[in-house]
Amino acid sequence: MMKNIIKHFALLAVSALLLVSCDWDPDEFEKLSNSPDPAATYYIQFKDASKALQTGVDEDGELVDIETAVTVGMLGLPQSQDVTVNFSVDPSTTIDETMYELSATSITIPAGSTTGSVTLKTNTELMPTGEVLDFVLNVDAGANTATAGTQLSYTLERINFCLLELSDYVGTWTGVDAWDYNTQVTTSIDADGDLVMNGIGFGWFQDWWGEVIVTNVPVKVDINLITGEFSIDPDKQTAPYLTSTYLGDPQPAYYMTASGKITSTCDQILEFNYSFIQGGSPFDGTAWGPAFKETLTKS
């Protein structure tokens, strides 16, 4: 009985101690939150220190520069005054200094903040075409430099771009599809002046799918001549892409949907994904293997 009484009083004493220990002053908490100690230790490192960037082309065929933020972050409490962070170009950098501009020669982290940045922008017209260049910076915050994330490494590339006319897309394109079937697609311009395409998926359809093509009608291609992006819309097909038989029996007709682009306009490499549509239901091959995809080069 005495042991239980002693245990009871001990528990009360501990509970009282915890209540006293957990008490806190809201005014002091507010002071810590809004008035950080300017002498508090902090460390600086790059954020998003690795990027692979490419130039672009606008709707008029003009070059679009690479423009991105070079950002440093603070590990620790925000400071009550601005923090200036220096950086230097690493000798491993391969892009010439004439080929890019930085908006400032140092980075400022404003008082009360934990990040700051400058803008990197390329002078694309001075960059070599199709060559990947390295842009490497080292951060220098003196004793406040972190032990990791102190080097930024970007790759910058001016894409190989050739402005094409619609007639440049006309011809025979050959390659291998995602199922390893040889494929040959032909493109032409129809009586309405539209680009049309034929032969998509024939290898898989006649081999793995095992159906015999009875009729087929080339499909219209909607194409952006600047970006090289294109699509095939089944709603614009006035006739089935394919009709077929299986073991001699006629099958429901097939329509086609696809999207892709010229991944290299100068070398004319065409890459796209597609689906057959039968009875209103699309299928892209993933029920049995890889998604339907073709990578073709103009012959």
Short mmCIF file of C-alpha atoms in Angstrom, two decimals:
data_model
loop_
_atom_site.label_atom_id
_atom_site.label_comp_id
_atom_site.label_asym_id
_atom_site.label_seq_id
_atom_site.Cartn_x
_atom_site.Cartn_y
_atom_site.Cartn_z
CA MET A 1 0.00 0.00 0.00
CA MET A 2 2.83 2.41 0.93
CA LYS A 3 4.57 1.69 -2.41
CA ASN A 4 1.42 2.67 -4.31
CA ILE A 5 1.15 5.97 -2.36
CA ILE A 6 4.80 6.82 -3.04
CA LYS A 7 4.35 5.96 -6.73
CA HIS A 8 1.27 8.17 -6.91
CA PHE A 9 3.10 11.21 -5.44
CA ALA A 10 6.05 10.60 -7.75
CA LEU A 11 3.80 10.72 -10.80
CA LEU A 12 2.23 13.97 -9.62
CA ALA A 13 5.68 15.52 -9.14
CA VAL A 14 6.83 14.52 -12.63
CA SER A 15 3.61 15.83 -14.19
CA ALA A 16 4.05 19.17 -12.44
CA LEU A 17 7.64 19.40 -13.66
CA LEU A 18 6.56 18.73 -17.26
CA LEU A 19 3.90 21.40 -17.05
CA VAL A 20 6.46 23.95 -15.91
CA SER A 21 8.98 22.84 -18.58
CA CYS A 22 6.48 23.07 -21.44
CA ASP A 23 5.38 26.59 -20.58
CA TRP A 24 6.51 29.12 -23.19
CA ASP A 25 6.31 32.83 -23.71
CA PRO A 26 4.45 33.78 -26.95
CA ASP A 27 6.24 37.16 -26.99
CA GLU A 28 9.64 35.47 -27.00
CA PHE A 29 8.52 33.06 -29.77
CA GLU A 30 7.36 36.01 -31.87
CA LYS A 31 10.71 37.70 -31.33
CA LEU A 32 12.63 34.60 -32.46
CA SER A 33 10.45 34.21 -35.56
CA ASN A 34 10.45 37.81 -36.76
CA SER A 35 13.78 39.07 -35.45
CA PRO A 36 16.36 36.44 -36.42
CA ASP A 37 19.76 36.62 -34.82
CA PRO A 38 22.12 38.36 -37.29
CA ALA A 39 24.99 36.39 -35.78
CA ALA A 40 23.33 32.99 -36.30
CA THR A 41 25.35 30.51 -38.35
CA TYR A 42 24.17 29.90 -41.91
CA TYR A 43 25.55 28.20 -45.02
CA ILE A 44 25.18 28.91 -48.75
CA GLN A 45 24.79 26.46 -51.63
CA PHE A 46 23.37 26.38 -55.18
CA LYS A 47 19.77 25.28 -55.74
CA ASP A 48 18.76 23.32 -58.88
CA ALA A 49 22.48 22.96 -59.54
CA SER A 50 22.11 20.63 -62.54
CA LYS A 51 20.14 21.44 -65.72
CA ALA A 52 20.20 20.38 -69.37
CA LEU A 53 18.93 23.28 -71.48
CA GLN A 54 18.32 23.82 -75.20
CA THR A 55 17.59 26.87 -77.30
CA GLY A 56 14.30 27.10 -79.17
CA VAL A 57 12.63 28.58 -82.24
CA ASP A 58 9.58 30.85 -82.19
CA GLU A 59 6.56 30.86 -84.52
CA ASP A 60 8.45 33.05 -87.01
CA GLY A 61 11.44 30.73 -87.12
CA GLU A 62 13.60 33.08 -85.03
CA LEU A 63 16.03 31.72 -82.45
CA VAL A 64 14.88 31.69 -78.82
CA ASP A 65 17.65 32.14 -76.26
CA ILE A 66 18.05 30.01 -73.18
CA GLU A 67 17.05 32.09 -70.15
CA THR A 68 17.14 30.57 -66.68
CA ALA A 69 17.71 31.47 -63.02
CA VAL A 70 20.96 30.74 -61.21
CA THR A 71 19.82 30.45 -57.60
CA VAL A 72 21.57 30.11 -54.24
CA GLY A 73 19.89 29.05 -51.04
CA MET A 74 20.63 29.65 -47.37
CA LEU A 75 20.77 26.79 -44.90
CA GLY A 76 19.78 28.36 -41.58
CA LEU A 77 17.70 31.27 -40.32
CA PRO A 78 17.10 34.26 -42.61
CA GLN A 79 19.37 37.17 -41.81
CA SER A 80 18.29 40.67 -40.81
CA GLN A 81 20.42 42.23 -43.55
CA ASP A 82 21.19 41.46 -47.19
CA VAL A 83 23.74 38.71 -47.81
CA THR A 84 25.99 39.01 -50.88
CA VAL A 85 27.21 35.75 -52.39
CA ASN A 86 30.10 35.66 -54.84
CA PHE A 87 30.59 33.05 -57.53
CA SER A 88 33.27 32.24 -60.09
CA VAL A 89 33.36 30.47 -63.45
CA ASP A 90 35.00 27.06 -63.15
CA PRO A 91 37.83 26.23 -65.61
CA SER A 92 35.82 23.21 -66.84
CA THR A 93 33.35 25.62 -68.51
CA THR A 94 33.36 25.15 -72.29
CA ILE A 95 30.93 27.85 -73.38
CA ASP A 96 32.76 31.02 -74.38
CA GLU A 97 32.08 34.11 -72.28
CA THR A 98 30.77 35.91 -75.39
CA MET A 99 28.00 33.33 -75.73
CA TYR A 100 26.16 34.14 -72.50
CA GLU A 101 25.30 36.98 -70.13
CA LEU A 102 24.65 37.07 -66.39
CA SER A 103 22.39 39.78 -64.97
CA ALA A 104 24.85 40.45 -62.10
CA THR A 105 28.34 39.49 -60.98
CA SER A 106 27.16 38.35 -57.55
CA ILE A 107 23.93 37.11 -55.98
CA THR A 108 22.07 38.98 -53.25
CA ILE A 109 19.89 37.18 -50.72
CA PRO A 110 17.55 39.90 -49.42
CA ALA A 111 17.14 40.40 -45.68
CA GLY A 112 14.54 38.03 -44.28
CA SER A 113 14.80 35.67 -47.27
CA THR A 114 16.67 32.41 -47.81
CA THR A 115 17.17 32.54 -51.59
CA GLY A 116 18.56 34.87 -54.21
CA SER A 117 19.25 34.56 -57.91
CA VAL A 118 20.65 36.09 -61.09
CA THR A 119 19.57 35.39 -64.65
CA LEU A 120 21.64 33.47 -67.17
CA LYS A 121 20.83 34.20 -70.83
CA THR A 122 22.57 32.85 -73.91
CA ASN A 123 23.63 34.77 -77.00
CA THR A 124 22.38 31.93 -79.14
CA GLU A 125 23.48 33.31 -82.49
CA LEU A 126 27.11 33.03 -81.32
CA MET A 127 26.80 29.42 -80.12
CA PRO A 128 27.88 26.48 -82.31
CA THR A 129 24.96 24.46 -83.67
CA GLY A 130 24.32 21.01 -82.23
CA GLU A 131 27.23 21.13 -79.76
CA VAL A 132 26.62 20.62 -76.04
CA LEU A 133 28.50 23.23 -73.98
CA ASP A 134 29.20 23.19 -70.24
CA PHE A 135 28.53 26.13 -67.94
CA VAL A 136 30.02 25.58 -64.47
CA LEU A 137 30.08 27.94 -61.49
CA ASN A 138 31.56 27.70 -58.00
CA VAL A 139 29.90 29.45 -55.08
CA ASP A 140 32.05 31.48 -52.68
CA ALA A 141 30.46 32.58 -49.41
CA GLY A 142 33.67 32.40 -47.40
CA ALA A 143 33.23 30.67 -44.04
CA ASN A 144 29.52 30.39 -44.81
CA THR A 145 30.04 28.16 -47.87
CA ALA A 146 28.26 24.82 -47.44
CA THR A 147 30.08 21.51 -47.73
CA ALA A 148 27.84 20.31 -50.58
CA GLY A 149 26.00 21.91 -53.50
CA THR A 150 28.80 24.40 -54.03
CA GLN A 151 29.16 23.79 -57.76
CA LEU A 152 26.54 24.46 -60.44
CA SER A 153 26.74 22.55 -63.73
CA TYR A 154 24.46 23.31 -66.69
CA THR A 155 24.65 21.93 -70.24
CA LEU A 156 23.60 24.38 -72.96
CA GLU A 157 22.84 23.45 -76.56
CA ARG A 158 21.84 25.39 -79.63
CA ILE A 159 19.51 23.02 -81.44
CA ASN A 160 20.06 22.09 -85.04
CA PHE A 161 17.14 23.71 -86.86
CA CYS A 162 16.22 24.03 -90.52
CA LEU A 163 13.03 25.83 -91.53
CA LEU A 164 11.04 23.48 -93.78
CA GLU A 165 8.30 23.98 -96.35
CA LEU A 166 5.34 21.61 -96.59
CA SER A 167 6.88 20.03 -99.70
CA ASP A 168 9.95 19.07 -97.63
CA TYR A 169 7.79 16.56 -95.77
CA VAL A 170 6.74 14.76 -98.93
CA GLY A 171 8.46 11.45 -99.63
CA THR A 172 9.27 8.09 -98.10
CA TRP A 173 10.22 7.68 -94.45
CA THR A 174 11.76 4.45 -93.19
CA GLY A 175 12.74 3.07 -89.80
CA VAL A 176 11.87 0.56 -87.11
CA ASP A 177 8.84 0.66 -84.82
CA ALA A 178 8.73 -0.02 -81.07
CA TRP A 179 7.94 -3.68 -81.80
CA ASP A 180 11.10 -4.01 -83.96
CA TYR A 181 9.16 -4.23 -87.22
CA ASN A 182 10.63 -2.47 -90.23
CA THR A 183 8.30 0.32 -91.27
CA GLN A 184 7.88 2.51 -94.32
CA VAL A 185 5.60 5.52 -94.29
CA THR A 186 4.84 7.66 -97.32
CA THR A 187 3.67 11.27 -97.29
CA SER A 188 2.12 13.31 -100.07
CA ILE A 189 -0.02 16.39 -100.64
CA ASP A 190 -3.66 15.73 -101.52
CA ALA A 191 -6.00 17.65 -103.81
CA ASP A 192 -6.92 20.04 -100.98
CA GLY A 193 -3.27 20.95 -100.42
CA ASP A 194 -3.05 19.01 -97.15
CA LEU A 195 -0.24 16.69 -96.09
CA VAL A 196 -1.40 13.07 -95.86
CA MET A 197 0.39 10.02 -94.49
CA ASN A 198 0.09 6.32 -95.19
CA GLY A 199 1.67 3.09 -93.96
CA ILE A 200 1.65 3.78 -90.20
CA GLY A 201 1.66 0.52 -88.24
CA PHE A 202 1.49 -1.78 -91.26
CA GLY A 203 4.28 -4.07 -90.01
CA TRP A 204 2.67 -4.80 -86.65
CA PHE A 205 -0.85 -4.94 -88.10
CA GLN A 206 -0.13 -7.53 -90.77
CA ASP A 207 2.33 -9.60 -88.71
CA TRP A 208 1.60 -9.69 -84.98
CA TRP A 209 -2.06 -8.70 -85.30
CA GLY A 210 -2.43 -11.12 -88.16
CA GLU A 211 -5.04 -9.27 -90.21
CA VAL A 212 -5.05 -8.77 -93.97
CA ILE A 213 -5.49 -5.20 -95.19
CA VAL A 214 -8.31 -4.93 -97.73
CA THR A 215 -8.53 -1.15 -98.18
CA ASN A 216 -6.71 1.81 -96.74
CA VAL A 217 -6.97 5.61 -97.08
CA PRO A 218 -4.09 7.98 -96.23
CA VAL A 219 -4.75 10.12 -93.15
CA LYS A 220 -4.57 13.93 -93.01
CA VAL A 221 -1.69 15.41 -91.01
CA ASP A 222 -1.97 18.74 -89.17
CA ILE A 223 1.55 20.13 -88.97
CA ASN A 224 3.30 23.19 -87.57
CA LEU A 225 6.04 24.00 -90.06
CA ILE A 226 7.99 26.03 -87.50
CA THR A 227 8.13 23.59 -84.58
CA GLY A 228 7.78 20.40 -86.64
CA GLU A 229 5.01 19.15 -84.35
CA PHE A 230 2.14 17.29 -86.00
CA SER A 231 -1.02 15.38 -85.15
CA ILE A 232 -3.50 13.06 -86.84
CA ASP A 233 -7.12 13.62 -85.79
CA PRO A 234 -9.56 10.72 -86.31
CA ASP A 235 -12.48 13.18 -86.37
CA LYS A 236 -11.08 14.61 -89.63
CA GLN A 237 -11.01 11.20 -91.35
CA THR A 238 -13.95 10.87 -93.73
CA ALA A 239 -13.12 7.22 -94.43
CA PRO A 240 -11.53 4.45 -92.35
CA TYR A 241 -7.73 4.30 -92.33
CA LEU A 242 -7.96 0.51 -92.78
CA THR A 243 -10.46 -2.22 -93.45
CA SER A 244 -9.33 -5.79 -93.03
CA THR A 245 -10.15 -9.46 -92.67
CA TYR A 246 -9.06 -12.01 -90.09
CA LEU A 247 -9.03 -15.63 -91.28
CA GLY A 248 -11.19 -14.45 -94.17
CA ASP A 249 -13.77 -12.71 -91.99
CA PRO A 250 -14.30 -8.92 -92.38
CA GLN A 251 -13.38 -6.94 -89.26
CA PRO A 252 -14.68 -3.61 -87.91
CA ALA A 253 -12.92 -0.70 -89.61
CA TYR A 254 -9.91 1.09 -88.11
CA TYR A 255 -9.24 4.78 -87.75
CA MET A 256 -5.95 6.36 -86.68
CA THR A 257 -4.78 8.92 -84.12
CA ALA A 258 -1.18 10.10 -83.71
CA SER A 259 1.05 12.89 -82.45
CA GLY A 260 4.74 13.57 -82.88
CA LYS A 261 7.29 15.91 -84.38
CA ILE A 262 10.38 16.26 -86.49
CA THR A 263 13.01 15.82 -83.79
CA SER A 264 15.74 17.00 -86.17
CA THR A 265 14.49 19.25 -88.93
CA CYS A 266 17.85 19.35 -90.71
CA ASP A 267 18.35 15.57 -90.71
CA GLN A 268 14.57 15.06 -91.08
CA ILE A 269 13.99 12.53 -88.33
CA LEU A 270 10.33 11.92 -87.60
CA GLU A 271 9.18 10.48 -84.26
CA PHE A 272 5.57 9.85 -83.24
CA ASN A 273 3.23 7.75 -81.11
CA TYR A 274 -0.04 6.44 -82.47
CA SER A 275 -3.12 4.35 -81.74
CA PHE A 276 -5.54 2.36 -83.87
CA ILE A 277 -9.22 3.05 -83.21
CA GLN A 278 -11.66 0.22 -83.77
CA GLY A 279 -15.34 0.48 -82.91
CA GLY A 280 -14.67 3.82 -81.24
CA SER A 281 -12.10 2.34 -78.84
CA PRO A 282 -8.40 3.27 -79.24
CA PHE A 283 -5.59 0.85 -78.47
CA ASP A 284 -1.88 1.68 -78.47
CA GLY A 285 -0.28 -1.75 -78.08
CA THR A 286 0.41 -1.53 -74.35
CA ALA A 287 -2.04 -4.38 -73.65
CA TRP A 288 0.46 -6.75 -75.26
CA GLY A 289 3.82 -4.96 -75.38
CA PRO A 290 5.38 -1.52 -75.89
CA ALA A 291 3.31 1.50 -76.91
CA PHE A 292 3.11 2.01 -80.68
CA LYS A 293 5.89 4.35 -81.72
CA GLU A 294 7.85 4.90 -84.92
CA THR A 295 11.14 6.70 -85.48
CA LEU A 296 11.71 7.37 -89.16
CA THR A 297 14.26 9.05 -91.39
CA LYS A 298 13.37 10.48 -94.76
CA SER A 299 14.92 8.44 -97.54
#
